[in-house]
CSV table of C-alpha atoms and ligand atoms in Angstrom, one decimal:
chain,number,residue,atom,x,y,z
W,1,UNK,CA,-129.6,41.3,-60.4
W,2,UNK,CA,-125.1,39.7,-60.9
W,3,UNK,CA,-125.3,40.9,-57.6
W,4,UNK,CA,-122.3,38.8,-56.1
W,5,UNK,CA,-121.4,39.9,-51.8
W,6,UNK,CA,-117.7,41.2,-52.6
W,7,UNK,CA,-116.8,39.8,-50.0
W,8,UNK,CA,-116.8,36.3,-51.9
W,9,UNK,CA,-113.2,37.4,-52.5
W,10,UNK,CA,-112.1,36.1,-48.9
W,11,UNK,CA,-113.2,32.7,-49.0
W,12,UNK,CA,-110.8,30.2,-50.1
W,13,UNK,CA,-110.9,28.9,-53.6
W,14,UNK,CA,-110.1,29.9,-57.1
W,15,UNK,CA,-112.6,31.4,-58.4
W,16,UNK,CA,-111.9,35.3,-60.0
W,17,UNK,CA,-114.7,38.3,-59.6
W,18,UNK,CA,-114.8,38.2,-63.5
W,19,UNK,CA,-115.5,34.0,-63.4
W,20,UNK,CA,-118.1,34.7,-60.7
W,21,UNK,CA,-119.7,37.0,-62.5
W,22,UNK,CA,-120.4,34.8,-66.3
W,23,UNK,CA,-121.3,32.2,-63.9
W,24,UNK,CA,-124.0,34.4,-61.6
W,25,UNK,CA,-125.2,35.6,-65.8
W,26,UNK,CA,-126.3,32.1,-66.7
W,27,UNK,CA,-128.0,31.1,-63.5
W,28,UNK,CA,-130.4,34.0,-64.3
W,29,UNK,CA,-130.5,33.9,-68.1
W,30,UNK,CA,-131.8,29.5,-67.3
W,31,UNK,CA,-134.4,31.6,-65.3
W,32,UNK,CA,-137.3,30.3,-66.9
W,33,UNK,CA,-135.6,26.3,-67.8
W,34,UNK,CA,-136.8,23.4,-66.4
W,35,UNK,CA,-134.7,21.4,-63.9
W,36,UNK,CA,-132.4,22.6,-61.1
W,37,UNK,CA,-128.2,23.2,-60.7
W,38,UNK,CA,-125.8,21.1,-60.5
W,39,UNK,CA,-122.1,21.5,-59.2
W,40,UNK,CA,-119.0,19.0,-59.3
W,41,UNK,CA,-116.1,20.2,-56.8
W,42,UNK,CA,-117.3,22.7,-54.6
W,43,UNK,CA,-114.2,23.3,-52.2
W,44,UNK,CA,-114.9,25.9,-49.6
W,45,UNK,CA,-117.8,26.9,-51.1
W,46,UNK,CA,-116.8,29.6,-53.4
W,47,UNK,CA,-118.6,28.5,-56.7
W,48,UNK,CA,-121.4,27.4,-54.4
W,49,UNK,CA,-122.2,30.6,-52.3
W,50,UNK,CA,-121.5,32.3,-56.2
W,51,UNK,CA,-124.8,30.1,-57.4
W,52,UNK,CA,-127.0,30.2,-54.1
W,53,UNK,CA,-126.9,33.9,-53.7
W,54,UNK,CA,-128.2,34.0,-57.6
W,55,UNK,CA,-131.2,31.8,-56.2
W,56,UNK,CA,-131.3,33.2,-52.9
W,57,UNK,CA,-132.3,36.8,-54.4
W,58,UNK,CA,-134.4,34.9,-56.6
W,59,UNK,CA,-133.0,32.9,-59.6
W,60,UNK,CA,-135.3,30.1,-60.2
W,61,UNK,CA,-133.8,26.5,-59.0
W,62,UNK,CA,-131.8,24.6,-56.2
W,63,UNK,CA,-128.0,24.2,-56.8
W,64,UNK,CA,-127.3,20.1,-55.8
W,65,UNK,CA,-122.9,20.9,-55.1
W,66,UNK,CA,-121.5,17.1,-55.2
W,67,UNK,CA,-118.1,16.9,-53.1
W,68,UNK,CA,-116.7,13.9,-51.6
W,69,UNK,CA,-114.2,16.1,-49.8
W,70,UNK,CA,-111.4,13.5,-49.3
W,71,UNK,CA,-108.8,16.0,-50.2
W,72,UNK,CA,-109.8,18.3,-47.7
W,73,UNK,CA,-106.9,18.1,-45.4
W,74,UNK,CA,-105.0,16.0,-47.5
W,75,UNK,CA,-104.2,17.6,-50.4
W,76,UNK,CA,-104.5,21.8,-49.7
W,77,UNK,CA,-104.0,21.2,-45.6
W,78,UNK,CA,-107.9,23.0,-44.9
W,79,UNK,CA,-111.0,21.5,-43.5
W,80,UNK,CA,-113.0,22.5,-46.8
W,81,UNK,CA,-116.3,20.4,-45.7
W,82,UNK,CA,-116.1,22.3,-42.5
W,83,UNK,CA,-115.3,25.4,-44.0
W,84,UNK,CA,-118.3,25.3,-46.7
W,85,UNK,CA,-121.3,24.3,-44.3
W,86,UNK,CA,-119.8,28.0,-42.3
W,87,UNK,CA,-120.1,29.6,-45.3
W,88,UNK,CA,-123.6,28.1,-45.7
W,89,UNK,CA,-124.6,29.5,-42.8
W,90,UNK,CA,-123.1,32.6,-43.1
W,91,UNK,CA,-124.6,33.8,-46.6
W,92,UNK,CA,-127.8,32.0,-45.4
W,93,UNK,CA,-127.6,29.6,-48.2
W,94,UNK,CA,-129.4,26.7,-46.8
W,95,UNK,CA,-133.0,27.2,-48.0
W,96,UNK,CA,-131.5,27.7,-51.8
W,97,UNK,CA,-127.9,25.0,-51.9
W,98,UNK,CA,-128.1,20.8,-51.7
W,99,UNK,CA,-124.6,19.8,-50.1
W,100,UNK,CA,-123.6,15.6,-51.1
W,101,UNK,CA,-121.0,14.2,-49.7
W,102,UNK,CA,-119.9,12.0,-52.6
W,103,UNK,CA,-118.1,11.3,-55.4
W,104,UNK,CA,-119.7,13.1,-58.6
W,105,UNK,CA,-119.8,9.1,-59.9
W,106,UNK,CA,-122.3,8.3,-57.0
W,107,UNK,CA,-124.0,11.0,-56.7
W,108,UNK,CA,-125.4,11.0,-60.9
W,109,UNK,CA,-126.0,7.1,-60.0
W,110,UNK,CA,-129.0,8.9,-58.3
W,111,UNK,CA,-129.6,11.5,-60.3
W,112,UNK,CA,-132.0,11.5,-63.3
W,113,UNK,CA,-133.5,14.8,-63.7
W,114,UNK,CA,-132.5,17.7,-65.6
W,115,UNK,CA,-130.5,20.0,-65.5
W,116,UNK,CA,-130.6,24.0,-66.4
W,117,UNK,CA,-125.9,24.8,-65.5
W,118,UNK,CA,-124.2,22.2,-64.6
W,119,UNK,CA,-121.0,23.5,-63.2
W,120,UNK,CA,-118.1,20.7,-63.5
W,121,UNK,CA,-115.0,21.7,-61.4
W,122,UNK,CA,-113.8,18.5,-59.6
W,123,UNK,CA,-111.1,15.7,-59.9
W,124,UNK,CA,-109.7,17.8,-63.1
W,125,UNK,CA,-108.2,14.2,-65.0
W,126,UNK,CA,-108.4,13.3,-68.4
W,127,UNK,CA,-110.3,10.2,-67.3
W,128,UNK,CA,-112.7,12.2,-64.2
W,129,UNK,CA,-113.9,15.0,-66.6
W,130,UNK,CA,-113.9,12.9,-69.3
W,131,UNK,CA,-116.7,10.2,-67.3
W,132,UNK,CA,-118.3,14.0,-65.5
W,133,UNK,CA,-118.9,14.7,-69.6
W,134,UNK,CA,-120.7,11.5,-69.8
W,135,UNK,CA,-122.5,10.9,-66.4
W,136,UNK,CA,-123.8,14.5,-66.9
W,137,UNK,CA,-124.7,16.1,-70.4
W,138,UNK,CA,-127.0,14.0,-71.0
W,139,UNK,CA,-129.5,15.8,-68.6
W,140,UNK,CA,-128.5,19.3,-69.4
W,141,UNK,CA,-131.5,20.6,-71.1
W,142,UNK,CA,-132.4,22.7,-74.7
W,143,UNK,CA,-130.1,25.6,-74.1
W,144,UNK,CA,-129.2,25.3,-70.8
W,145,UNK,CA,-125.7,26.0,-69.1
W,146,UNK,CA,-122.6,23.8,-68.9
W,147,UNK,CA,-118.9,25.3,-67.2
W,148,UNK,CA,-115.8,23.9,-66.9
W,149,UNK,CA,-113.6,26.4,-64.5
W,150,UNK,CA,-110.3,25.6,-64.7
W,151,UNK,CA,-110.9,24.4,-68.7
W,152,UNK,CA,-106.9,26.2,-69.9
W,153,UNK,CA,-105.6,23.0,-67.6
W,154,UNK,CA,-104.1,20.0,-69.6
W,155,UNK,CA,-106.6,17.2,-68.3
W,156,UNK,CA,-110.0,19.2,-68.8
W,157,UNK,CA,-109.0,21.8,-72.2
W,158,UNK,CA,-108.1,17.5,-73.5
W,159,UNK,CA,-112.0,16.2,-71.8
W,160,UNK,CA,-113.0,19.6,-73.6
W,161,UNK,CA,-112.2,19.6,-76.7
W,162,UNK,CA,-113.6,15.7,-77.4
W,163,UNK,CA,-117.2,18.0,-76.6
W,164,UNK,CA,-120.0,17.2,-79.6
W,165,UNK,CA,-119.8,19.8,-80.6
W,166,UNK,CA,-123.1,20.3,-83.2
W,167,UNK,CA,-124.2,19.7,-79.6
W,168,UNK,CA,-122.7,22.3,-77.3
W,169,UNK,CA,-121.7,25.6,-78.8
W,170,UNK,CA,-118.9,27.4,-77.6
W,171,UNK,CA,-120.4,30.7,-75.1
W,172,UNK,CA,-117.9,32.2,-74.1
W,173,UNK,CA,-114.4,32.3,-71.9
W,174,UNK,CA,-113.6,34.1,-69.6
W,175,UNK,CA,-110.0,33.6,-67.5
W,176,UNK,CA,-110.2,29.9,-67.1
W,177,UNK,CA,-114.3,29.1,-66.8
W,178,UNK,CA,-115.4,28.2,-70.5
W,179,UNK,CA,-119.4,28.6,-71.2
W,180,UNK,CA,-121.1,26.1,-73.0
W,181,UNK,CA,-124.3,25.8,-74.4
W,182,UNK,CA,-126.8,23.1,-75.2
W,183,UNK,CA,-128.0,23.9,-79.1
W,184,UNK,CA,-129.5,20.4,-79.5
W,185,UNK,CA,-133.4,19.9,-78.6
R,1,LIG,C1,-110.8,23.3,-58.1
R,1,LIG,S1,-112.0,22.8,-56.1
R,1,LIG,C2,-113.4,23.0,-56.9
R,1,LIG,C3,-113.2,24.3,-56.0
R,1,LIG,C4,-114.7,25.0,-56.0
R,1,LIG,N1,-115.8,25.2,-57.4
R,1,LIG,C5,-114.6,26.8,-56.0
R,1,LIG,O1,-115.6,27.4,-56.4
R,1,LIG,O2,-113.7,27.2,-54.6
R,1,LIG,C6,-111.5,20.5,-56.4
R,1,LIG,C7,-112.5,20.5,-55.9
R,1,LIG,O3,-113.1,18.3,-56.3
R,1,LIG,C8,-113.2,18.1,-55.3
R,1,LIG,N2,-113.8,16.3,-56.3
R,1,LIG,C9,-112.5,16.1,-56.3
R,1,LIG,N3,-112.9,14.4,-56.9
R,1,LIG,C10,-114.1,14.8,-56.7
R,1,LIG,C11,-115.0,13.8,-57.9
R,1,LIG,N4,-114.7,12.6,-58.2
R,1,LIG,N5,-116.1,14.2,-57.2
R,1,LIG,C12,-117.2,14.9,-56.5
R,1,LIG,N6,-116.1,16.1,-56.8
R,1,LIG,C13,-115.0,16.0,-56.5
R,1,LIG,C14,-112.2,17.6,-55.0
R,1,LIG,O4,-112.6,17.4,-53.2
R,1,LIG,C15,-112.3,19.3,-54.4
R,1,LIG,O5,-112.7,19.7,-53.3
């Protein structure tokens, strides 16, 4: 359990090993819940590999990972889609991860299933995070997880501050990752 290959350190991205372990723990603890896992924003696949590795090692569900990869070359000077595909191959995760090259908005219109773990790490502006929450959070099952990376950043922090705290119970902060749990049936 919680086995994360230390080689994920070599994948481009911002996730620390401690944050990766915290994500992994949530994936394992969502084992008995209905639904799948959804990730908004994958870049080169660091968090995708972390979640995918848990699924490969026996945690239940499929990860749907959404990112249009429009900014890759422009913003970060990296062909993030190619690196993502290479990383999924390298870690043998294609059976466990479905990538979709769309925006969160586009993909949310097609999605109507339950979600046991939602990881929001896409566009970090207040408007985008707020809209991601509105689009996706209602699909998270009772006791399911909602995680935000870079949750100390202005736009992300602002959107999180407006979460319905009767529904979303704060669980933990690890680095810039905050972890919330749906406590409403
Ligand atoms: C901070 S990076 C994600 C990092 C990744 N989770 C990791 O662990 O390395 C943010 C990503 O969000 C993507 N993104 C930007 N706008 C988006 C949107 N509307 N829907 C989905 N992804 C988006 C960008 O293309 C970028 O790759």
